[in-house]
Coordinates of C-alpha atoms in Angstrom, one line a residue:
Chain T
X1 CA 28.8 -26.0 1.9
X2 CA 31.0 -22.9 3.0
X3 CA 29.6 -19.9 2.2
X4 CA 30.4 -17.7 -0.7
X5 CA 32.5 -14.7 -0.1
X6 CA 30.1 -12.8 -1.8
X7 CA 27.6 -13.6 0.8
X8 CA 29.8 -12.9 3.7
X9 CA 30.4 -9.7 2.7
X10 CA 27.0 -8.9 2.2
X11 CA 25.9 -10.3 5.8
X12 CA 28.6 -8.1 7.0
X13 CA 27.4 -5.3 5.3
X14 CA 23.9 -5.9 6.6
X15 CA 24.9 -6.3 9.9
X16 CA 27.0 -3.0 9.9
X17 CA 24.0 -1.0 8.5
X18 CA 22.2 -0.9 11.7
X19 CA 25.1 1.4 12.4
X20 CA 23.6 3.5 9.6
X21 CA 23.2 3.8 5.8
X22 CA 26.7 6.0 5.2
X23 CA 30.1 5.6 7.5
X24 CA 33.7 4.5 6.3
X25 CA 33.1 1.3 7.6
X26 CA 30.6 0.6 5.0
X27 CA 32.8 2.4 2.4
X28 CA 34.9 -0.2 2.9
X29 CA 32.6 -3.0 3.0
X30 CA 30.9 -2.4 -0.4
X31 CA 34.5 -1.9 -2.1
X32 CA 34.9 -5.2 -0.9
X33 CA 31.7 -6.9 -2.0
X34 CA 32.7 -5.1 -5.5
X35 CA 35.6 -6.6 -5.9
X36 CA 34.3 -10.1 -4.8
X37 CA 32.2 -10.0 -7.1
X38 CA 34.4 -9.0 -10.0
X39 CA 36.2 -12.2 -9.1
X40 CA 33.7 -14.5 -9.1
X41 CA 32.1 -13.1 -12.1
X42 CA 34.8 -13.4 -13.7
X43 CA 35.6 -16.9 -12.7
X44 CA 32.2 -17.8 -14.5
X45 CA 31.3 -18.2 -18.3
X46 CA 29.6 -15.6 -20.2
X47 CA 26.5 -16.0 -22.7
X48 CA 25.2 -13.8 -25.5
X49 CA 21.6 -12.3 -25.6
X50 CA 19.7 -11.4 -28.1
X51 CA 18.6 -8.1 -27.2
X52 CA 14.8 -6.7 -28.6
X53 CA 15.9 -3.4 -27.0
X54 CA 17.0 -1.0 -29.7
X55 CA 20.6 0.1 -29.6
X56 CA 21.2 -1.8 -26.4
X57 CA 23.3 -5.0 -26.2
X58 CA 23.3 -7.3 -23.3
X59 CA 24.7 -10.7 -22.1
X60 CA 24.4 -13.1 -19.1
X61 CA 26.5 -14.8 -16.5
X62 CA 26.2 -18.3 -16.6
X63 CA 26.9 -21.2 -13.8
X64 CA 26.4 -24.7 -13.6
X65 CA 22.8 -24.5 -15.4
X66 CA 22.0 -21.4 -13.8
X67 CA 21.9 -17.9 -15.6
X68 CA 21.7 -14.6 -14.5
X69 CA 20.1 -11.4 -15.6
X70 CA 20.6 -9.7 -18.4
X71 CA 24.1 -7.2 -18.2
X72 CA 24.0 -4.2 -20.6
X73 CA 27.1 -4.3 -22.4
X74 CA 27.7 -0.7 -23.1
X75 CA 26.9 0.3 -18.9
X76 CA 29.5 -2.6 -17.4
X77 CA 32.6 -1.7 -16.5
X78 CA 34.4 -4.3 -14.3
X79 CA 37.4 -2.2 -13.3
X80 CA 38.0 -3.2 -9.3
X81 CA 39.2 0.7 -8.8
X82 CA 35.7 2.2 -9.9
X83 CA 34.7 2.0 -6.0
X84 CA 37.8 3.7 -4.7
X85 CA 38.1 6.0 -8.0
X86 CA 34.5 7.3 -7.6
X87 CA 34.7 7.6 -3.2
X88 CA 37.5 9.9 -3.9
X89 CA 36.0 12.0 -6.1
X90 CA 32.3 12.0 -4.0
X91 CA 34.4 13.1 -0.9
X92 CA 36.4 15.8 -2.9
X93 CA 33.2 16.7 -4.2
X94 CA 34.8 17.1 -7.4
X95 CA 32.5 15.7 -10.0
X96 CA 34.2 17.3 -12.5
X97 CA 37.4 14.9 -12.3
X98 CA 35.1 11.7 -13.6
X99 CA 33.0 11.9 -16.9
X100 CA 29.0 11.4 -16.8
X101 CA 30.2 8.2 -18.6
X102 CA 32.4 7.3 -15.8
X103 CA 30.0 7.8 -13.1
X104 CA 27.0 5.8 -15.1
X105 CA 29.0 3.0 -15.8
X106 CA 30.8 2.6 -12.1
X107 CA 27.3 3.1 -10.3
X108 CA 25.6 0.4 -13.1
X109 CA 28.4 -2.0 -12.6
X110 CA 28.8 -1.9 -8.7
X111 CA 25.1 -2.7 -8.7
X112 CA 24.4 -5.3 -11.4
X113 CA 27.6 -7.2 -10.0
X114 CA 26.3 -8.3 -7.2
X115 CA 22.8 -9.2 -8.6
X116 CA 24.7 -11.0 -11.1
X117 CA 26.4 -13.2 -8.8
X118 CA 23.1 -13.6 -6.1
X119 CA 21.5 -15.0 -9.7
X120 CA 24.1 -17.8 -9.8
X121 CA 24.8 -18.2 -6.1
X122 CA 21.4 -18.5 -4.7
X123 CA 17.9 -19.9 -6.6
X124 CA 15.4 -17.9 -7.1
X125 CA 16.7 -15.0 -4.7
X126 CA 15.3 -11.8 -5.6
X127 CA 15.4 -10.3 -1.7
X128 CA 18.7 -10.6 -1.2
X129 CA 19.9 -8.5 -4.5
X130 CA 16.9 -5.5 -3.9
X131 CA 18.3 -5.1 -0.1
X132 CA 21.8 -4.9 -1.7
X133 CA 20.2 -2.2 -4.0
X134 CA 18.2 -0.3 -1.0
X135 CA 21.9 -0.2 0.9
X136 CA 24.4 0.9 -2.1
X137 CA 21.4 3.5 -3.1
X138 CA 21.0 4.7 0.6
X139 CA 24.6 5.1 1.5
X140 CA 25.3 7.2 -1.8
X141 CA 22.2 9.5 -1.3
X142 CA 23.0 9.8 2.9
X143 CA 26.7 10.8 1.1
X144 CA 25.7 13.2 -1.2
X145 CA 22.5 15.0 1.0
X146 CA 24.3 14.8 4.4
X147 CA 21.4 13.1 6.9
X148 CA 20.6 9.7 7.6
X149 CA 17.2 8.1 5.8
X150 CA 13.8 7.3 7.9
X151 CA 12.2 4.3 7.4
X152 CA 8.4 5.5 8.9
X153 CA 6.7 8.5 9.4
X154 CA 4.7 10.1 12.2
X155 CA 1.0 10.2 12.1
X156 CA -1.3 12.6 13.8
X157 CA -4.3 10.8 15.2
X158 CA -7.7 12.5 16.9
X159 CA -8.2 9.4 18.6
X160 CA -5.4 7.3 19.2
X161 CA -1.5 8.0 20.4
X162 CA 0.9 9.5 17.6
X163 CA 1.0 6.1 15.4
X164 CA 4.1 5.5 12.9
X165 CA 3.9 4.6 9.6
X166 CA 6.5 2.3 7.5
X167 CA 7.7 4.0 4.6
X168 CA 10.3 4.0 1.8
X169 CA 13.0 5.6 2.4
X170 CA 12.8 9.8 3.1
X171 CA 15.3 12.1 3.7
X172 CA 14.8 15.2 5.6
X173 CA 17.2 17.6 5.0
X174 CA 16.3 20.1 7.8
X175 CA 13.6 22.9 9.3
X176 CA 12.3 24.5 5.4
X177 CA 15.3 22.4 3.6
X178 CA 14.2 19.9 0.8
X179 CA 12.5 16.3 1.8
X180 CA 13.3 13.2 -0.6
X181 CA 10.8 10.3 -1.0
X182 CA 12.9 7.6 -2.3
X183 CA 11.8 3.7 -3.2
X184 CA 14.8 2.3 -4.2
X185 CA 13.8 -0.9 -6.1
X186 CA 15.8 -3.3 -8.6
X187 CA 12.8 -3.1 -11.0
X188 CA 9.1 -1.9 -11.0
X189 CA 7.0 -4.1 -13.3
X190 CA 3.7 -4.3 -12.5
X191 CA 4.2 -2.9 -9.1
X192 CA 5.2 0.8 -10.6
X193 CA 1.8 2.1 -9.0
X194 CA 3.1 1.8 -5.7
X195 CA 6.1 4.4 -6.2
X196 CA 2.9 6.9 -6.8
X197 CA 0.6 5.1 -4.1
X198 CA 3.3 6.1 -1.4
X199 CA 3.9 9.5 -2.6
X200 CA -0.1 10.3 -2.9
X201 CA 0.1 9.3 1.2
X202 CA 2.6 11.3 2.3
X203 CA 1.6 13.8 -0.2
X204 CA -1.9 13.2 1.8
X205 CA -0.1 13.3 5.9
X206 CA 1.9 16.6 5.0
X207 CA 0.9 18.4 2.2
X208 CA 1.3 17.6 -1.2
X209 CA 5.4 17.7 -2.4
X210 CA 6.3 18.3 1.1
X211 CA 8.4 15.4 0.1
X212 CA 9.6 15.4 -3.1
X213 CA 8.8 11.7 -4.7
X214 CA 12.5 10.2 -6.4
X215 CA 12.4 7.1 -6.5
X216 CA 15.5 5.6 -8.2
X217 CA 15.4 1.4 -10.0
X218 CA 18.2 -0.4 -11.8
X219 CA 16.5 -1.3 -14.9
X220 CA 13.4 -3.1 -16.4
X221 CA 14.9 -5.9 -18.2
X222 CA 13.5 -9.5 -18.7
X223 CA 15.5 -12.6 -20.1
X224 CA 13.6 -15.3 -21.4
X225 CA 15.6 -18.1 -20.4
X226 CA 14.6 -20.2 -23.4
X227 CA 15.1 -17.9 -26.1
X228 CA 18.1 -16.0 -24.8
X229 CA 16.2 -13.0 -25.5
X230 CA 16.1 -9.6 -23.4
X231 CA 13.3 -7.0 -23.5
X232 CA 12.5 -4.5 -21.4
X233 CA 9.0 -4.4 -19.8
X234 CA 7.1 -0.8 -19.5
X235 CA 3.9 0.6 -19.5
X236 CA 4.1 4.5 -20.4
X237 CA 0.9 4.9 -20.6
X238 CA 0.1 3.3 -16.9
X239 CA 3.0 5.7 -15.7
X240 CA 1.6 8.6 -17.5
X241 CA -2.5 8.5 -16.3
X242 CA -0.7 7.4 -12.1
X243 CA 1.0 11.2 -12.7
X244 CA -2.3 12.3 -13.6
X245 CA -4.6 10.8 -11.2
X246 CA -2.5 9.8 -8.0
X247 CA 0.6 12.1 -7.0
X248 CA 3.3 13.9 -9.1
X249 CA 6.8 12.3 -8.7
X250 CA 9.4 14.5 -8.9
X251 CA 12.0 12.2 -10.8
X252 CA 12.3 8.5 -11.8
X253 CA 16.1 7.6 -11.7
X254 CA 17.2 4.8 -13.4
X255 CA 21.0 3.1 -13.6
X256 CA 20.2 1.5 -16.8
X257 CA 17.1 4.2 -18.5
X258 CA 14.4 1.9 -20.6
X259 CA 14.3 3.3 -23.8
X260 CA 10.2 3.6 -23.3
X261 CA 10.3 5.5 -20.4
X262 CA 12.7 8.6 -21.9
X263 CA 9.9 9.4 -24.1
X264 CA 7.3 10.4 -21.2
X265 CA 10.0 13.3 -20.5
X266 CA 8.5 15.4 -23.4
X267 CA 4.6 14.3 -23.3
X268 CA 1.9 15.5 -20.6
X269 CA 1.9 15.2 -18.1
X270 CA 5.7 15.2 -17.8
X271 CA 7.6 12.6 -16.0
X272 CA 11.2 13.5 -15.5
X273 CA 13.2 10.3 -16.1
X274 CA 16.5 10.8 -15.7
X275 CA 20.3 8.5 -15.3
X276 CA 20.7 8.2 -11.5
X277 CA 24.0 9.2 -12.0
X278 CA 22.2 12.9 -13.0
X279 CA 21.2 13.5 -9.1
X280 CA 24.8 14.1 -8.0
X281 CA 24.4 17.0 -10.3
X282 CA 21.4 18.2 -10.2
X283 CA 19.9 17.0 -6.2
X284 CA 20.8 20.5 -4.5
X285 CA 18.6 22.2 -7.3
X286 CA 15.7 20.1 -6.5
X287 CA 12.6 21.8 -5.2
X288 CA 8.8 21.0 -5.6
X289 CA 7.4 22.4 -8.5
Chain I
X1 CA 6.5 -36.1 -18.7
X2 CA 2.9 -36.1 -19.7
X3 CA 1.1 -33.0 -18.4
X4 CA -1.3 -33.7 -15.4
X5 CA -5.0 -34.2 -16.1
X6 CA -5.4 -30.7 -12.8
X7 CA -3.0 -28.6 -15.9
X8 CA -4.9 -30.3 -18.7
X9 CA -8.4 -29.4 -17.0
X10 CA -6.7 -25.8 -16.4
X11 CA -5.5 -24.8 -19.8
X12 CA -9.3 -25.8 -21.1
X13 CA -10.7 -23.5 -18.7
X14 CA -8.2 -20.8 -19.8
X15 CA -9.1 -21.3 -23.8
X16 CA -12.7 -21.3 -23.2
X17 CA -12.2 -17.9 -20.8
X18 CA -12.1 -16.0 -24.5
X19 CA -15.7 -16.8 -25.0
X20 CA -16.4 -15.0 -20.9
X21 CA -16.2 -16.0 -17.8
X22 CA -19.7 -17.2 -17.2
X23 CA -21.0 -19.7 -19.4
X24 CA -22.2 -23.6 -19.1
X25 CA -18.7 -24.8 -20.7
X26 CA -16.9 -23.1 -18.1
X27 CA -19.5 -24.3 -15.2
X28 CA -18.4 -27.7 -16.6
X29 CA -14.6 -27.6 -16.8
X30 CA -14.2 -25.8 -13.0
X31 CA -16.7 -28.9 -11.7
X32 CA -14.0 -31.1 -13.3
X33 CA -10.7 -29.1 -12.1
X34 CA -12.4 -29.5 -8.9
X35 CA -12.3 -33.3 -9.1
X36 CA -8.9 -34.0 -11.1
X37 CA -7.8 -31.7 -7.7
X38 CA -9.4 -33.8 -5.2
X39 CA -8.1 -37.0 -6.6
X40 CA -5.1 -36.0 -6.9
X41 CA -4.5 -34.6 -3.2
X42 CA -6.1 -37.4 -2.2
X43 CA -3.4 -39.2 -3.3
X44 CA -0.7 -37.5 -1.8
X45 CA 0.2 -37.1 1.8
X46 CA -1.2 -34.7 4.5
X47 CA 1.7 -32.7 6.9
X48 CA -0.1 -31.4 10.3
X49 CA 1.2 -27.6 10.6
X50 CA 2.0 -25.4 13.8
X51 CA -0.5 -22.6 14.0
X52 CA 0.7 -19.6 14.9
X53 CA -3.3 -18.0 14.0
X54 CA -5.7 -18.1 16.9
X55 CA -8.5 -20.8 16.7
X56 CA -7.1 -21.4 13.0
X57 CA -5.7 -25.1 12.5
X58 CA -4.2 -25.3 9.1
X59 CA -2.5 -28.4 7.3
X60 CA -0.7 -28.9 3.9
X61 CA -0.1 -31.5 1.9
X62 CA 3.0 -32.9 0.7
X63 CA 5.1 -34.8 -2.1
X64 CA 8.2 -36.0 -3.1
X65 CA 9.8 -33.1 -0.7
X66 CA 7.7 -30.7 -1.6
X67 CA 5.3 -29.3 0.6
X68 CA 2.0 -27.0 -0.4
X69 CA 0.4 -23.7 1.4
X70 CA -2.0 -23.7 4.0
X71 CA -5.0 -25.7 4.3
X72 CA -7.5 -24.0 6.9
X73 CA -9.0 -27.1 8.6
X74 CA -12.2 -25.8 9.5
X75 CA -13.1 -25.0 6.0
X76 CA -11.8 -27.5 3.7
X77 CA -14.1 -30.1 2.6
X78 CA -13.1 -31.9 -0.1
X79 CA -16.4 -33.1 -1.2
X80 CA -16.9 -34.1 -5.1
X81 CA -20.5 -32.9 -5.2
X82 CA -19.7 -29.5 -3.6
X83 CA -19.6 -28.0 -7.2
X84 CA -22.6 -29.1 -8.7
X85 CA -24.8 -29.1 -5.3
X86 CA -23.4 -24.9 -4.9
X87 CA -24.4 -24.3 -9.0
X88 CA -28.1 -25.8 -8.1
X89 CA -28.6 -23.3 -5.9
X90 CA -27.3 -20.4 -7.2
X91 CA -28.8 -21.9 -10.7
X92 CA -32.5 -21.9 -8.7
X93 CA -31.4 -18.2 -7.1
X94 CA -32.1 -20.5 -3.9
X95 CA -29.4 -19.6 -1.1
X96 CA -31.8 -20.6 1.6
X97 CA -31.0 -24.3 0.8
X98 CA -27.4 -23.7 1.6
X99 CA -26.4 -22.7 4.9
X100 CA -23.7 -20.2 4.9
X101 CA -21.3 -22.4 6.4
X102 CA -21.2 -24.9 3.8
X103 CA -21.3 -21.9 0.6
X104 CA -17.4 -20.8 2.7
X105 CA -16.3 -24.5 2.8
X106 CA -17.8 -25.3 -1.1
X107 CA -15.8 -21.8 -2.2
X108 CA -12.6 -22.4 0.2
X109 CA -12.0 -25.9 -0.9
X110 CA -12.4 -25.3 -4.8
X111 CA -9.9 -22.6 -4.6
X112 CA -7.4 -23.6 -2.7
X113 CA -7.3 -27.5 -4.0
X114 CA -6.3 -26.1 -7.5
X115 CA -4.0 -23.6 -5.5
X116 CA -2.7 -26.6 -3.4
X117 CA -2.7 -29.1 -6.8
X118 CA -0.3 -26.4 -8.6
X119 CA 2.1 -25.8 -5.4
X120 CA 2.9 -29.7 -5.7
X121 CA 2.8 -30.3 -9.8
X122 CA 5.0 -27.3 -10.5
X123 CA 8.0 -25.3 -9.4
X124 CA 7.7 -21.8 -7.3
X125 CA 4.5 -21.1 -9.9
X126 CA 2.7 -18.7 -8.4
X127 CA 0.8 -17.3 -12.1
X128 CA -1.5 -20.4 -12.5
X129 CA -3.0 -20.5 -8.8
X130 CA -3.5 -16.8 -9.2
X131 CA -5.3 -16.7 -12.8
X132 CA -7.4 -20.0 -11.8
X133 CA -8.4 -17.7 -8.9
X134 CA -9.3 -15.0 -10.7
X135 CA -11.4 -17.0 -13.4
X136 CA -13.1 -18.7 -10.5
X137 CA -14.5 -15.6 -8.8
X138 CA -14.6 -13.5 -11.7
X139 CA -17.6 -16.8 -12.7
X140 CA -19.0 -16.7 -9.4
X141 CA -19.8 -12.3 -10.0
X142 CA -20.2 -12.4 -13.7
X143 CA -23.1 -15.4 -12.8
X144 CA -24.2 -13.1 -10.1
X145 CA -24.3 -10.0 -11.2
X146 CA -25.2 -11.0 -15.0
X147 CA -22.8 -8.7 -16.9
X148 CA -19.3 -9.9 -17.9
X149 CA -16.5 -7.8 -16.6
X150 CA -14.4 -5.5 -18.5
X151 CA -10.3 -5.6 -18.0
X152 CA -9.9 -2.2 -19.4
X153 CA -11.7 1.4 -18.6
X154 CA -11.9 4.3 -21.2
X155 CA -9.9 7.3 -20.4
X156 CA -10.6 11.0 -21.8
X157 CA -7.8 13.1 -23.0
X158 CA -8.0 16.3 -24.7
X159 CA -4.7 16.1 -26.9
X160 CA -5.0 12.2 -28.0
X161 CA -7.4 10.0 -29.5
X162 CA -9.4 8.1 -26.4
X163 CA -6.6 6.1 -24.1
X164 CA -7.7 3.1 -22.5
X165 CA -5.9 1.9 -19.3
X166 CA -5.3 -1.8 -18.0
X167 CA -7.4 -2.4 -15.3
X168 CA -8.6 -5.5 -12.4
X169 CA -12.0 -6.4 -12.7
X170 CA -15.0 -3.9 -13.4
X171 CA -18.3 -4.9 -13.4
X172 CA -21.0 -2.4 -15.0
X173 CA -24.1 -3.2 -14.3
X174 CA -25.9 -1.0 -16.9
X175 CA -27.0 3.1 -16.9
X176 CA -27.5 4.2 -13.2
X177 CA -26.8 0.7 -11.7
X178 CA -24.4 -0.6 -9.8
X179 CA -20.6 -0.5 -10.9
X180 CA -17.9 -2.5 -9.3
X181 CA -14.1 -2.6 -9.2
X182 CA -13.3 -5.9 -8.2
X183 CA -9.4 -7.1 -8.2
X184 CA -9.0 -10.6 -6.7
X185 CA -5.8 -12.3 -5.3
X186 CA -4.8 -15.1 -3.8
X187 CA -2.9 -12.7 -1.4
X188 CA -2.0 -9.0 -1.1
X189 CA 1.2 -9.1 1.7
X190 CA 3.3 -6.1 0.9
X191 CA 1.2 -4.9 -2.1
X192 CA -1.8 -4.6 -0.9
X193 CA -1.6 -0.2 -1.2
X194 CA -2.2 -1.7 -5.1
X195 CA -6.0 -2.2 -4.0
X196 CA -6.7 1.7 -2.9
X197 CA -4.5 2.7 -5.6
X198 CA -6.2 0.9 -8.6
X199 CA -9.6 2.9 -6.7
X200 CA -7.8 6.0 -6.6
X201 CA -6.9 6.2 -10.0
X202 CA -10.8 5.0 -11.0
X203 CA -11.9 7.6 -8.4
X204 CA -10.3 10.1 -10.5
X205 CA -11.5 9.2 -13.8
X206 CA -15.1 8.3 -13.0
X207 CA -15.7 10.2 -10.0
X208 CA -15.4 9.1 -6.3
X209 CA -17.7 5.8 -5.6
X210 CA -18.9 5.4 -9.4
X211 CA -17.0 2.4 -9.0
X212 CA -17.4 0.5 -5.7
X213 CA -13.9 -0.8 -4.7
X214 CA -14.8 -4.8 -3.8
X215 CA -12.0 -7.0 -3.8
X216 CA -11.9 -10.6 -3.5
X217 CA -8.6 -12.7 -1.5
X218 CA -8.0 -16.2 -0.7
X219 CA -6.0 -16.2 2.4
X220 CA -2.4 -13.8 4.1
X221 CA -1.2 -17.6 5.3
X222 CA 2.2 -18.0 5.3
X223 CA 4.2 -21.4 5.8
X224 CA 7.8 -21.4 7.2
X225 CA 9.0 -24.7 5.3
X226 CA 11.3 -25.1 7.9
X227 CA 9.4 -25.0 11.1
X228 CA 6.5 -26.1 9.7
X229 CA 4.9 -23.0 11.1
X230 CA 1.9 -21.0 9.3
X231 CA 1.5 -17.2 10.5
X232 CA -0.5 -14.6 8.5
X233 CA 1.1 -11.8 7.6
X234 CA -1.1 -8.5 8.2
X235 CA -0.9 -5.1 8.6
X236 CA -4.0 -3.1 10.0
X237 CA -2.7 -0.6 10.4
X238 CA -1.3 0.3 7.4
X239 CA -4.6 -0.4 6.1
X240 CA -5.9 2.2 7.7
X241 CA -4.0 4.6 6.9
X242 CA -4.7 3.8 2.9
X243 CA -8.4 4.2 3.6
X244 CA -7.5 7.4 5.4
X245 CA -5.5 8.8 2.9
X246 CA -5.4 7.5 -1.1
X247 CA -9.2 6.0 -1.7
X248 CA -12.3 4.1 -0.2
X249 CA -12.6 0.7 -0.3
X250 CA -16.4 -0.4 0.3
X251 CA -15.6 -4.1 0.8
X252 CA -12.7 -6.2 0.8
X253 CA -13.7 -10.1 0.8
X254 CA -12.1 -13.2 2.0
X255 CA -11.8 -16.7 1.5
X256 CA -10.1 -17.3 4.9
X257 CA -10.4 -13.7 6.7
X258 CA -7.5 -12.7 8.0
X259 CA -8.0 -12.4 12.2
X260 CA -6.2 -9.3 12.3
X261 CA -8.3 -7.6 9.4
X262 CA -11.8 -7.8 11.4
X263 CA -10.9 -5.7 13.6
X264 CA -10.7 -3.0 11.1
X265 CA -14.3 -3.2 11.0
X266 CA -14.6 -1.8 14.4
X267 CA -12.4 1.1 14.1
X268 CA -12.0 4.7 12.0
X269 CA -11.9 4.4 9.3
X270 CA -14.0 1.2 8.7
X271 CA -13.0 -1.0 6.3
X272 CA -15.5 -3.5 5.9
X273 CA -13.5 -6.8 5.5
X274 CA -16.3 -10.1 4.8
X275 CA -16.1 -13.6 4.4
X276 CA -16.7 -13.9 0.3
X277 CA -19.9 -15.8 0.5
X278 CA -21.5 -12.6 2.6
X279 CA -21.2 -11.5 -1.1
X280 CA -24.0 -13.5 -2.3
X281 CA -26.6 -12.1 0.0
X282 CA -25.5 -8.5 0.6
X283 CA -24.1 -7.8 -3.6
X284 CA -27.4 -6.1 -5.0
X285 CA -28.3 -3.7 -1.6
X286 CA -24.4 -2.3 -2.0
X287 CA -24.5 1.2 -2.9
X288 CA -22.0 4.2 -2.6
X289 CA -22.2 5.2 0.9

């Protein structure tokens, strides 16, 4: 079987990030996954859900048996100029010419494209759309803050040569300029502890908010298959004793907020969750608290 | 399709977990998923494995296409009476008419037969090896130990009624005795920062150490279906740096030990990583260090 267009876009992608996370080749390349995706999404049948998340409405692709996650009506925006339309405006730096809307709903629907179509085109693939994620998320922060991500970290050792540690990805801005710590994952579940885990060590190898933990997710959402039903899947109160007990994160982006999470943005101790779409506003005013 | 006597056997064990972990019903139903797994493996066919582990030869068993994890060699013996003969003893407090090599082959083969039994029966199910796991060792401490574990730890807040937080496995063994933290897995791969964190966070609410930080794994095999090929995936040194940097872990046991995690035990920080059945002889002289 040839393979999807989808795929080879994304392999090319892949192999053109070793170049780096943001160039105008990969500009190009993710326009191009966009669109292919568009197509094939829209070559495939749609199915309602029945959504248990208040005031949010969602649907599913649906292939040959297959179905895909859940698609939040009200965020997706299939329009194959978002990609150009929002590049433009990134390297004008003029934010002002798109609406918040705008910006939400080209960022939700570039991502959840090509998950969408990984759902139906692959089985049971959930590498393949969280490295899409990692690379669409990277290029656009690497855009907006000017310098490349790290993938590890130096550690001092008394005993041992200098040792490196793997990492999420961190941006360092410059000598006394602001330092990101960014997971970038398609969801959290039950792995949310991790996103404070990481921060606590590098809160622990150079001082604590050195880097300033923003981790950004696409959404929490669950379909049962059977059912048709969507619901999102959060644990406030998990999320609220991590802040209390591990490390502090700075901010939780999400492209599609769960409801339950807005509310830990008024309770103690505060957790800042916030539309990704929000850092393009507010990431040069960023500094540990 | 009828449901197979191994998920029949299972879902009786998971009813009769609501009356505890430990009890003669449940001594009874393991002894039997321990059979309905032998008979059945021993009716499918064995597929010899490349090792990529040193001194580790490792087989799986297969049918109708598809293929289970790794069986360590050395350590499975798929003997009927292993159940009843390892209950006697522990029964009778009477270790000394075991030797140690055949308590790791008894405690190997029962979990990783159900494991094994589940990787052929269903699809990609990963849940039901996991929870058998967990209500296997979970019998083998609460027996040991003689307190039924708690899932959930009390949290003190000074603006809200009591909290209490999700947790794995704590043991309390009364006032001023021993208390463990105890999350078991078949596996930890890329999660395994979830073990120092879950401490961390215990660390913080009960003080450093109140809680001893023992977990429990099966094996880090990994097959490539392809090459027939089995690896384990490890990472010391990451490891290390979590002991360093986020909590204390006192023990962490394993079914099949991981050769690149004994090391550890020789370096700084120690972690002292065990085969499981060390457990049963070492459990009532651990104390904070």
């Amino acid at each position: 079987m040839p393979i999807h267009t989808v795929i080879q876009k994304y392999k090319e992608l892949q192999r053109n990030t070793s170049n780096g996370y943001y160039n105008p080749t990969n500009t190009r390349i993710i326009g191009e996954v966009f669109i292919e995706c568009l197509r094939f999404l829209g070559s495939v049948e749609r199915e309602p859900l029945i959504s248990k998340v208040a005031n949010k409405s969602y649907f599913a692709f649906k292939k040959e048996g297959k179905i895909s996650r859940a698609i939040n009506d009200n965020l997706f925006y299939p329009d194959e100029d978002s990609w150009i339309r929002m590049c433009d405006v990134l390297e004008q730096n003029r934010l002002d010419l798109l609406t918040k809307e705008d910006l939400a709903k080209a960022l939700y629907t570039i991502a959840i494209s090509f998950c969408a179509s990984i759902d139906l085109l692959k089985n049971g693939d959930q590498k393949t759309p969280g490295t899409f994620f990692e690379y669409f998320i990277a290029y656009l922060f690497t855009w907006r803050v000017g310098t490349e991500p790290n993938r590890s970290i130096r550690i001092l050792s008394l005993d041992e040569a200098e040792t490196r540690l793997r990492t999420d990805f961190t941006f360092n801005l410059g000598v006394n300029k602001q330092k990101f710590h960014m997971p970038i994952k398609t969801s959290t579940r039950e792995r949310a502890i991790m996103l404070w885990a990481h921060q606590k060590l590098l809160d622990g190898v150079y001082g604590i908010e050195k880097f300033m933990g923003t981790p950004v997710c696409l959404a929490e959402t669950k379909v049962d298959k059977k059912k048709k039903e969507v619901i999102e899947i959060c644990t406030p109160e998990q999320w609220r004793v991590y802040q209390l007990y591990i490390a502090k994160l700075k901010r939780v982006y999400y492209l599609d907020v769960p409801n339950e999470y807005v509310k830990l943005n008024y309770d103690f101790p505060p957790i800042v969750i916030k539309p990704f779409h929000e850092f393009f506003y507010e990431w040069s005013n960023l500094a540990p608290s």
